[in-house]
CSV table of C-alpha atoms and ligand atoms in Angstrom, one decimal:
chain,number,residue,atom,x,y,z
A,17,MET,CA,-10.7,8.8,-49.4
A,18,SER,CA,-8.5,10.9,-47.2
A,19,ASP,CA,-7.6,13.0,-50.2
A,20,LEU,CA,-11.1,14.0,-51.1
A,21,PHE,CA,-10.8,17.5,-49.4
A,22,ASP,CA,-7.3,17.9,-50.4
A,23,VAL,CA,-6.3,21.5,-51.4
A,24,SER,CA,-2.6,21.2,-51.2
A,25,GLN,CA,-2.2,21.7,-55.1
A,26,GLU,CA,-4.4,24.8,-54.9
A,27,THR,CA,-3.6,28.5,-54.9
A,28,ILE,CA,-6.4,30.1,-53.3
A,29,LEU,CA,-7.2,33.9,-53.4
A,30,ILE,CA,-9.5,35.0,-50.7
A,31,THR,CA,-10.9,38.4,-50.7
A,32,GLY,CA,-12.0,40.2,-47.4
A,33,ALA,CA,-9.3,38.0,-45.7
A,34,SER,CA,-8.6,40.4,-43.1
A,35,GLN,CA,-11.4,39.5,-40.7
A,36,GLY,CA,-14.4,37.5,-40.2
A,37,LEU,CA,-15.3,34.7,-42.6
A,38,GLY,CA,-12.5,35.4,-45.0
A,39,ARG,CA,-9.9,35.1,-42.2
A,40,GLN,CA,-11.5,31.9,-41.2
A,41,PHE,CA,-11.6,30.5,-44.8
A,42,ALA,CA,-7.7,31.3,-44.9
A,43,ARG,CA,-6.9,29.6,-41.7
A,44,VAL,CA,-9.0,26.4,-42.7
A,45,LEU,CA,-7.7,26.2,-46.4
A,46,SER,CA,-4.1,26.7,-45.5
A,47,ALA,CA,-4.2,24.1,-42.7
A,48,HIS,CA,-5.4,21.6,-45.3
A,49,GLY,CA,-2.3,22.4,-47.4
A,50,ALA,CA,-3.3,25.4,-49.9
A,51,ALA,CA,-1.3,28.5,-50.7
A,52,VAL,CA,-3.3,31.4,-49.7
A,53,VAL,CA,-3.3,34.6,-51.2
A,54,LEU,CA,-5.0,37.2,-48.7
A,55,ALA,CA,-6.9,40.2,-50.1
A,56,ALA,CA,-8.4,43.4,-48.7
A,57,ARG,CA,-8.2,47.2,-48.9
A,58,HIS,CA,-6.2,47.5,-45.6
A,59,THR,CA,-3.0,45.5,-45.3
A,60,GLY,CA,-2.2,45.6,-41.4
A,61,LYS,CA,-4.5,42.7,-40.5
A,62,LEU,CA,-3.6,40.9,-43.6
A,63,LYS,CA,0.1,41.1,-42.5
A,64,SER,CA,-0.7,39.7,-39.3
A,65,LEU,CA,-2.6,36.8,-40.7
A,66,GLU,CA,0.1,36.1,-43.2
A,67,GLU,CA,2.8,36.1,-40.4
A,68,GLU,CA,0.3,33.6,-38.4
A,69,ILE,CA,-0.2,31.4,-41.2
A,70,ARG,CA,3.7,31.3,-42.0
A,71,GLY,CA,4.4,30.6,-38.4
A,72,LYS,CA,2.4,27.3,-38.6
A,73,GLY,CA,4.3,26.2,-41.6
A,74,GLY,CA,1.6,27.5,-44.2
A,75,ARG,CA,2.1,29.4,-47.4
A,76,ALA,CA,0.5,32.9,-47.3
A,77,ALA,CA,0.8,36.1,-49.0
A,78,ALA,CA,-0.9,39.6,-48.3
A,79,VAL,CA,-2.1,41.5,-51.3
A,80,GLN,CA,-3.7,45.0,-51.3
A,81,MET,CA,-7.0,44.9,-53.3
A,82,ASP,CA,-10.1,47.0,-53.6
A,83,VAL,CA,-12.6,45.1,-55.4
A,84,THR,CA,-14.7,48.1,-56.4
A,85,ASP,CA,-11.7,49.5,-58.3
A,86,ILE,CA,-12.7,47.5,-61.2
A,87,THR,CA,-9.7,48.9,-63.5
A,88,GLY,CA,-7.3,48.0,-60.8
A,89,ILE,CA,-8.5,44.5,-60.6
A,90,GLY,CA,-6.2,43.2,-63.2
A,91,LYS,CA,-3.1,44.8,-61.5
A,92,ALA,CA,-4.0,43.6,-58.1
A,93,LEU,CA,-4.6,40.1,-59.7
A,94,ASP,CA,-1.1,40.3,-61.2
A,95,VAL,CA,0.4,40.9,-57.7
A,96,ALA,CA,-1.6,38.0,-56.4
A,97,GLU,CA,-0.4,35.6,-59.0
A,98,ALA,CA,3.2,36.8,-58.4
A,99,ALA,CA,3.2,35.3,-55.0
A,100,PHE,CA,2.6,31.5,-55.7
A,101,GLY,CA,1.6,31.5,-59.5
A,102,PRO,CA,-1.9,31.2,-61.1
A,103,VAL,CA,-4.9,31.4,-58.9
A,104,SER,CA,-6.6,28.0,-59.3
A,105,VAL,CA,-9.6,28.8,-56.6
A,106,LEU,CA,-11.2,32.2,-55.9
A,107,ILE,CA,-13.2,32.6,-52.7
A,108,ASN,CA,-15.1,35.8,-53.5
A,109,ASN,CA,-16.0,37.0,-50.1
A,110,ALA,CA,-15.2,40.6,-49.6
A,111,GLY,CA,-18.6,42.4,-48.7
A,112,ILE,CA,-20.4,45.0,-46.7
A,113,ALA,CA,-23.7,46.1,-45.4
A,114,ILE,CA,-25.4,49.2,-44.7
A,115,GLU,CA,-28.4,48.8,-42.5
A,116,LYS,CA,-31.3,51.2,-42.9
A,117,LEU,CA,-34.8,51.2,-44.2
A,118,SER,CA,-35.1,51.1,-48.1
A,119,THR,CA,-36.8,54.8,-47.9
A,120,GLU,CA,-33.3,55.9,-46.0
A,121,GLN,CA,-30.8,54.3,-48.3
A,122,THR,CA,-29.0,56.9,-50.5
A,123,GLU,CA,-27.4,56.5,-53.9
A,124,ALA,CA,-24.1,56.4,-52.2
A,125,ASP,CA,-25.4,53.5,-49.7
A,126,TRP,CA,-26.6,51.6,-52.8
A,127,ASP,CA,-23.4,52.0,-54.7
A,128,ALA,CA,-21.2,51.3,-52.0
A,129,VAL,CA,-22.8,47.9,-51.3
A,130,ILE,CA,-23.7,47.0,-54.9
A,131,ASN,CA,-20.2,47.9,-56.0
A,132,ALA,CA,-18.5,45.9,-53.3
A,133,ASN,CA,-20.7,42.9,-53.1
A,134,LEU,CA,-21.9,42.3,-56.9
A,135,LYS,CA,-20.1,44.4,-59.3
A,136,GLY,CA,-16.5,43.8,-57.7
A,137,ALA,CA,-17.1,40.3,-57.2
A,138,TYR,CA,-18.4,39.9,-60.8
A,139,PHE,CA,-15.7,41.7,-62.3
A,140,LEU,CA,-13.0,39.9,-60.3
A,141,ALA,CA,-14.5,36.6,-61.3
A,142,THR,CA,-14.6,37.3,-64.8
A,143,GLU,CA,-11.1,38.7,-65.0
A,144,LEU,CA,-9.8,35.4,-63.4
A,145,ALA,CA,-12.0,33.3,-65.6
A,146,ARG,CA,-10.4,35.0,-68.6
A,147,ARG,CA,-7.0,34.3,-67.4
A,148,MET,CA,-7.9,30.6,-66.6
A,149,ILE,CA,-9.6,30.1,-70.2
A,150,ALA,CA,-6.2,31.5,-71.9
A,151,ARG,CA,-4.0,29.3,-69.6
A,152,LYS,CA,-6.4,26.4,-70.5
A,153,GLN,CA,-6.4,26.0,-66.6
A,154,GLU,CA,-8.9,24.0,-64.6
A,155,GLY,CA,-10.5,26.6,-62.1
A,156,ASN,CA,-12.7,27.0,-59.3
A,157,ILE,CA,-14.9,30.1,-58.0
A,158,VAL,CA,-16.8,30.2,-55.0
A,159,ASN,CA,-19.0,33.3,-54.4
A,160,ILE,CA,-19.9,34.2,-50.7
A,161,ALA,CA,-23.6,35.0,-50.9
A,162,SER,CA,-25.9,34.8,-48.1
A,163,VAL,CA,-29.3,33.5,-47.0
A,164,LEU,CA,-30.5,37.1,-47.6
A,165,GLY,CA,-29.8,36.4,-51.4
A,166,LEU,CA,-32.6,33.8,-51.2
A,167,GLY,CA,-34.8,35.3,-48.4
A,168,VAL,CA,-35.4,38.9,-47.1
A,169,MET,CA,-34.9,40.8,-44.1
A,170,LYS,CA,-36.0,44.6,-43.3
A,171,PHE,CA,-33.1,47.2,-43.3
A,172,LEU,CA,-30.9,45.6,-45.7
A,173,SER,CA,-32.3,46.2,-49.0
A,174,PRO,CA,-29.2,46.9,-51.3
A,175,TYR,CA,-27.4,43.9,-49.5
A,176,THR,CA,-30.2,41.4,-50.2
A,177,VAL,CA,-30.2,42.8,-53.9
A,178,SER,CA,-26.4,42.3,-54.1
A,179,LYS,CA,-26.6,38.8,-52.7
A,180,ALA,CA,-29.7,37.8,-54.9
A,181,GLY,CA,-27.5,39.2,-57.9
A,182,ILE,CA,-24.3,37.3,-57.0
A,183,ILE,CA,-26.4,34.0,-56.8
A,184,GLN,CA,-27.7,34.5,-60.3
A,185,ALA,CA,-24.2,35.5,-61.5
A,186,THR,CA,-23.0,32.3,-60.0
A,187,LYS,CA,-25.6,30.2,-62.0
A,188,VAL,CA,-24.9,32.0,-65.3
A,189,MET,CA,-21.1,31.9,-64.9
A,190,ALA,CA,-21.5,28.2,-64.1
A,191,LEU,CA,-23.5,27.6,-67.2
A,192,GLU,CA,-21.0,29.6,-69.3
A,193,LEU,CA,-17.7,28.2,-68.0
A,194,ALA,CA,-18.6,24.5,-67.3
A,195,GLY,CA,-17.0,23.6,-70.7
A,196,ASN,CA,-13.8,25.4,-69.8
A,197,ASN,CA,-13.4,23.1,-66.7
A,198,ILE,CA,-14.2,26.1,-64.5
A,199,ARG,CA,-16.5,25.5,-61.8
A,200,VAL,CA,-18.6,28.3,-60.0
A,201,ASN,CA,-20.7,27.8,-57.0
A,202,ALA,CA,-21.9,29.9,-54.1
A,203,LEU,CA,-22.0,29.6,-50.5
A,204,ALA,CA,-24.9,31.2,-48.5
A,205,PRO,CA,-24.2,31.6,-44.8
A,206,GLY,CA,-26.9,32.3,-42.3
A,207,TYR,CA,-26.1,34.5,-39.3
A,208,ILE,CA,-22.6,34.2,-38.3
A,209,ASP,CA,-20.9,36.0,-35.5
A,210,THR,CA,-18.1,38.2,-37.0
A,211,GLU,CA,-16.9,41.7,-36.9
A,212,MET,CA,-19.6,42.7,-39.3
A,213,ASN,CA,-22.4,41.9,-36.8
A,214,HIS,CA,-20.8,41.1,-33.3
A,215,ASP,CA,-22.5,44.0,-31.3
A,216,PHE,CA,-25.9,43.1,-32.7
A,217,TRP,CA,-26.2,39.8,-31.1
A,218,ALA,CA,-26.4,41.1,-27.8
A,219,THR,CA,-29.3,43.6,-28.5
A,220,PRO,CA,-33.1,42.9,-28.1
A,221,ALA,CA,-33.3,42.7,-31.8
A,222,GLY,CA,-30.2,40.3,-32.1
A,223,GLU,CA,-31.5,38.0,-29.3
A,224,LYS,CA,-35.1,38.0,-30.9
A,225,LEU,CA,-33.4,37.0,-34.2
A,226,THR,CA,-31.5,34.2,-32.7
A,227,LYS,CA,-34.6,32.7,-31.5
A,228,ARG,CA,-35.9,32.4,-35.1
A,229,ILE,CA,-33.1,30.2,-36.0
A,230,PRO,CA,-34.1,26.6,-35.6
A,231,GLN,CA,-30.9,25.6,-33.9
A,232,ARG,CA,-31.3,28.4,-31.6
A,233,ARG,CA,-27.9,30.0,-32.0
A,234,VAL,CA,-25.8,32.1,-34.1
A,235,GLY,CA,-23.4,30.4,-36.2
A,236,ALA,CA,-19.7,30.5,-35.3
A,237,GLU,CA,-17.0,31.0,-38.0
A,238,SER,CA,-15.7,27.8,-37.9
A,239,ASP,CA,-19.3,26.3,-38.6
A,240,LEU,CA,-18.5,27.1,-42.2
A,241,ASP,CA,-15.2,25.1,-42.4
A,242,GLY,CA,-16.7,21.9,-43.9
A,243,ALA,CA,-18.7,23.7,-46.5
A,244,ILE,CA,-15.7,26.0,-47.7
A,245,LEU,CA,-13.6,22.8,-47.8
A,246,LEU,CA,-16.1,21.0,-49.9
A,247,LEU,CA,-16.6,23.9,-52.4
A,248,ALA,CA,-12.9,24.8,-52.6
A,249,SER,CA,-11.6,21.2,-52.9
A,250,LYS,CA,-12.3,18.4,-55.8
A,251,ALA,CA,-14.8,17.1,-53.3
A,252,SER,CA,-17.3,19.3,-55.0
A,253,ARG,CA,-16.0,18.4,-58.6
A,254,TYR,CA,-19.5,17.6,-60.0
A,255,MET,CA,-21.0,20.8,-58.6
A,256,ALA,CA,-21.7,23.8,-60.8
A,257,GLY,CA,-24.0,26.6,-60.0
A,258,SER,CA,-25.1,24.9,-56.6
A,259,VAL,CA,-26.0,27.3,-53.8
A,260,VAL,CA,-25.0,25.8,-50.4
A,261,THR,CA,-26.8,27.1,-47.4
A,262,VAL,CA,-25.2,26.7,-44.1
A,263,ASP,CA,-27.7,28.6,-41.7
A,264,GLY,CA,-28.8,26.2,-38.7
A,265,GLY,CA,-32.1,26.0,-40.5
A,266,PHE,CA,-33.0,29.8,-40.7
A,267,LEU,CA,-34.4,29.4,-44.3
A,268,LEU,CA,-36.9,26.7,-43.2
A,269,ASN,CA,-38.8,29.2,-41.4
B,5,NAP,N1,-21.3,37.4,-41.0
B,5,NAP,C1,-22.4,37.1,-41.4
B,5,NAP,O1,-23.3,36.6,-40.7
B,5,NAP,C2,-22.6,36.7,-43.0
B,5,NAP,C3,-23.6,35.9,-43.4
B,5,NAP,C4,-23.9,35.9,-44.7
B,5,NAP,C5,-22.8,36.3,-45.5
B,5,NAP,N2,-22.0,37.0,-45.1
B,5,NAP,C6,-20.9,37.5,-46.1
B,5,NAP,O2,-19.6,36.9,-46.0
B,5,NAP,C7,-18.7,37.7,-46.3
B,5,NAP,C8,-17.8,38.2,-45.1
B,5,NAP,O3,-18.6,38.8,-44.1
B,5,NAP,P1,-17.9,39.0,-42.7
B,5,NAP,O4,-19.0,38.8,-41.8
B,5,NAP,O5,-16.7,38.3,-42.5
B,5,NAP,O6,-17.7,40.6,-42.9
B,5,NAP,P2,-16.3,41.6,-42.2
B,5,NAP,O7,-16.1,40.9,-40.9
B,5,NAP,O8,-17.0,42.9,-42.2
B,5,NAP,O9,-15.2,41.5,-43.2
B,5,NAP,C9,-15.6,42.2,-44.5
B,5,NAP,C10,-14.0,41.8,-45.2
B,5,NAP,O10,-14.2,42.5,-46.7
B,5,NAP,C11,-13.0,43.3,-46.9
B,5,NAP,N3,-13.6,44.4,-47.7
B,5,NAP,C12,-14.7,45.2,-47.7
B,5,NAP,N4,-14.7,45.8,-48.7
B,5,NAP,C13,-13.9,45.5,-49.6
B,5,NAP,C14,-13.3,46.0,-50.7
B,5,NAP,N5,-14.1,47.0,-51.4
B,5,NAP,N6,-12.3,45.5,-51.4
B,5,NAP,C15,-11.8,44.4,-51.0
B,5,NAP,N7,-12.1,44.0,-49.7
B,5,NAP,C16,-13.3,44.7,-48.9
B,5,NAP,C17,-12.8,43.9,-45.5
B,5,NAP,O11,-11.5,44.4,-45.4
B,5,NAP,P3,-11.0,46.0,-45.7
B,5,NAP,O12,-11.9,46.6,-44.8
B,5,NAP,O13,-9.6,46.0,-45.1
B,5,NAP,O14,-11.2,45.9,-47.2
B,5,NAP,C18,-12.9,42.7,-44.6
B,5,NAP,O15,-11.9,42.0,-44.7
B,5,NAP,C19,-19.5,39.1,-46.9
B,5,NAP,O16,-19.7,39.0,-48.4
B,5,NAP,C20,-20.8,38.9,-46.4
B,5,NAP,O17,-21.9,39.7,-46.9
B,5,NAP,C21,-21.8,37.2,-43.9
């Protein structure tokens, strides 16, 4: 049973690994033995994380990747796969949010959010899946969705649409790829304190929202450690198209 969550044979590509949830996923997965390829647009923070993980005896490599550059995804994946060999697990985590009422969101806002959270994630997953199929390689794709792909909140309409879309993409890809031994699942976090939203929690609106969480607190990055290990490891081998919520009970309201 001790090997249930073992990821030491996995090469795991994590997008959006320079901060927040992606950085925490990289730390926890490398601490459990995985080789981690750290991707984001800016490489400064990635390099520090690479050094940190290597300093602890882990295997990590930083790779510059913009998931919205659809034609560049293949090349970025080539660089990622040069580090530790074929990627066996993708944590599709890169994402952005633009907070405005729907009536104020511009076409540029819509495109930025949808391109990063949905289109980029989709085309990275499909490019990797094609490679896995060609290599006859078992594979595992974990899309980082959100409770806002299942429920809604004001001010984040393109974001909620993108996260609902990635949940549907997760299900249809899981259905199509199960016969190729490629699993696709989603993790839907609730409110987690990261760089993306840190300042918000101290505002009156942040305090009000915290009170709506049944566990009465905002999540910490480490609250997702168990779920990411479950989804990235063979412990989830019979899960396909699942959406795992980790939200302190938020969706129960
Ligand atoms: N925090 C929460 O409460 C929460 C809840 C539910 C779901 N999520 C989801 O979890 C994921 C991570 O959120 P977070 O809170 O950790 O966000 P964050 O702190 O803002 O980090 C976002 C990461 O994505 C990278 N990124 C953004 N656009 C990218 C692009 N086009 N290509 C490649 N990398 C890109 C950023 O690095 P660069 O800027 O260097 O590219 C950064 O590493 C997102 O998908 C988010 O929607 C978060």
